[in-house]
Every structure is written in structure tokens, then in C-alpha cells.
Coordinates of C-alpha atoms in Angstrom, one line a residue:
M282 CA 0.0 0.0 0.0
Q283 CA 1.2 3.5 -0.8
I284 CA 1.2 6.3 1.8
G285 CA -2.2 7.7 0.7
E286 CA -3.9 4.3 1.1
I287 CA -2.3 3.6 4.5
S288 CA -3.3 7.1 5.7
K289 CA -7.0 6.4 4.8
R290 CA -6.9 2.9 6.2
T291 CA -5.3 3.9 9.6
G292 CA -6.5 7.5 10.0
V293 CA -2.9 8.6 10.4
S294 CA -2.1 11.7 8.3
I295 CA 0.4 11.5 5.5
S296 CA 2.7 14.0 7.2
T297 CA 2.7 12.0 10.4
L298 CA 3.5 8.8 8.5
R299 CA 6.4 10.6 6.8
Y300 CA 7.5 11.9 10.2
Y301 CA 7.4 8.4 11.7
D302 CA 9.4 7.0 8.8
K303 CA 12.0 9.9 8.8
H304 CA 12.5 9.6 12.6
G305 CA 12.9 5.8 12.7
L306 CA 9.6 4.8 14.3
L307 CA 8.7 2.7 11.3
K308 CA 11.5 0.4 10.5
N309 CA 12.6 -0.5 7.0
V310 CA 9.6 0.9 5.1
N311 CA 9.9 -0.5 1.6
R312 CA 10.3 1.9 -1.4
T313 CA 9.8 1.6 -5.0
K314 CA 12.7 2.4 -7.4
G315 CA 11.1 5.9 -7.7
G316 CA 11.3 6.3 -3.9
I317 CA 7.6 5.9 -3.1
R318 CA 6.9 4.3 0.3
V319 CA 5.2 1.0 0.1
F320 CA 3.7 -0.1 3.4
T321 CA 3.1 -3.7 4.5
D322 CA 0.9 -5.4 7.0
A323 CA 3.8 -5.3 9.4
D324 CA 3.9 -1.6 9.1
I325 CA 0.3 -1.4 9.9
E326 CA 0.9 -3.4 13.0
A327 CA 3.8 -1.1 14.0
L328 CA 1.5 1.9 13.4
Q329 CA -1.1 0.4 15.7
M330 CA 1.5 -0.1 18.4
I331 CA 2.8 3.5 17.9
H332 CA -0.7 4.9 18.2
C333 CA -1.3 2.8 21.4
L334 CA 1.9 4.0 23.0
K335 CA 1.3 7.6 21.9
S336 CA -2.2 7.7 23.2
S337 CA -1.0 6.3 26.5
G338 CA 1.2 9.4 27.1
L339 CA 4.6 8.3 25.8
T340 CA 6.9 10.7 24.1
I341 CA 8.0 10.1 20.5
Q342 CA 11.5 9.5 21.9
D343 CA 10.2 6.7 24.2
I344 CA 8.2 5.2 21.4
K345 CA 11.2 5.2 19.2
Q346 CA 13.2 3.4 21.9
F347 CA 10.6 0.7 22.1
M348 CA 10.5 0.3 18.3
D349 CA 14.3 0.1 18.3
W350 CA 14.0 -2.8 20.8
C351 CA 11.4 -4.5 18.7
A352 CA 13.8 -4.2 15.7
L353 CA 16.6 -6.0 17.7
G354 CA 14.4 -9.1 18.1
D355 CA 14.2 -11.7 20.7
E356 CA 17.2 -10.5 22.7
T357 CA 15.1 -7.5 23.9
I358 CA 12.0 -9.5 25.0
D359 CA 12.7 -9.0 28.7
T360 CA 13.4 -5.3 28.2
R361 CA 10.1 -4.9 26.2
L362 CA 8.1 -6.8 28.8
N363 CA 9.4 -4.7 31.6
F364 CA 8.6 -1.6 29.6
M365 CA 5.1 -2.9 29.1
Y366 CA 4.6 -3.5 32.8
K367 CA 5.9 -0.1 33.6
Q368 CA 3.6 1.5 31.0
E369 CA 0.6 -0.5 32.3
E370 CA 1.3 0.9 35.8
N371 CA 1.5 4.4 34.3
I372 CA -1.8 4.0 32.6
K373 CA -3.5 2.6 35.7
N374 CA -2.2 5.7 37.6
Q375 CA -3.6 8.0 34.9
I376 CA -6.9 6.2 35.1
N377 CA -7.0 6.6 38.8
L378 CA -6.4 10.3 38.6
L379 CA -8.9 10.7 35.8
T380 CA -11.5 8.7 37.8
K381 CA -11.0 11.0 40.9
S382 CA -11.3 14.1 38.6
L383 CA -14.4 12.7 37.0
K384 CA -16.0 12.2 40.4
L385 CA -15.3 15.7 41.5
I386 CA -16.7 17.0 38.2
E387 CA -19.8 14.9 38.6
F388 CA -20.2 16.2 42.2
K389 CA -19.9 19.8 40.9
Q390 CA -22.5 19.1 38.2
W391 CA -24.9 17.8 40.9
Y392 CA -24.1 20.7 43.2
Y393 CA -24.7 23.4 40.4
E394 CA -27.9 21.6 39.2
T395 CA -29.2 21.6 42.8
A396 CA -28.2 25.2 43.3
K397 CA -29.9 26.2 40.0
K398 CA -33.2 24.5 41.1
A399 CA -33.0 26.1 44.5
V400 CA -32.5 29.6 42.9
S401 CA -35.4 28.9 40.5
Y402 CA -37.6 27.7 43.3
T403 CA -36.7 30.7 45.4
H404 CA -37.7 33.1 42.6
L405 CA -41.0 31.4 42.3
T406 CA -42.0 31.4 46.0
L407 CA -40.6 34.6 47.4
P408 CA -42.8 37.7 47.2
T409 CA -41.4 40.7 45.4
N410 CA -41.2 44.1 47.0
S411 CA -45.0 44.7 46.7
R412 CA -47.2 45.7 49.5
V413 CA -50.1 43.5 50.3

């Protein structure tokens, strides 16, 4: 697949694909004699991993390090496994922090909805400054 096709298939922009290739995140992307990139299923799998790591908060530099370890083969399995355990822990910590933030936001929504109803109710039941 050429770069336009892979972009449509994966949702990754053409400029991002070029960036990943140029900076070594995608290893050994094939090229035609004319220099056009030709992506394989292995490249798609690599893109899925890059997207996963990126969305989990890793920097491009850390993702490149991981992809470099993958390229080295079986000798780096322990390193990659430890990396994944560490990233799992990081993600769980992020989820925990986001869950706490969400609970506070939900509480504030309830609080403001309750306050809004109380103000509306007060306006309906309190007399104005008229003399009876």
C-alpha cells in the first residue's frame, strides 16, 4: 500500500507517516525504485503499536526506543516486557487520577444543578417588594 492508502486505512495523516518514517519509528519501510513508500501489514501493526503508546502518554523518543528494541528481536523481549509492565502501571495511575477528577466534576454538576433548582424555586416562591 502506498502512503495515501495507508493514511486512509489507519487514520494517520500522510505528514505523520512521513515523520514516523523519517525519525525511525517505522523500521525499513519499503520503497519503489522511484522512492515511493510501500507499506506492508507489518507496518500497519507497527502503526497500531505507535498509536497505542502515543495515546498512553509516551513521548516520541520513548516510542522510538521501544520500536528500536522490537527491531533487535528476541534479545530484547525482557526489556520490552518490563517496559510494558511499567507503562501498564502508568496507565493505571492515569486512570485513577482521571476517575478522581471525574467524580469531582460529577459532584460539581450535581451541586450546580441543585443550586440552580434552589434559585429557580426561590424566585417562584418569594414575594417581590410589593405591599399586600
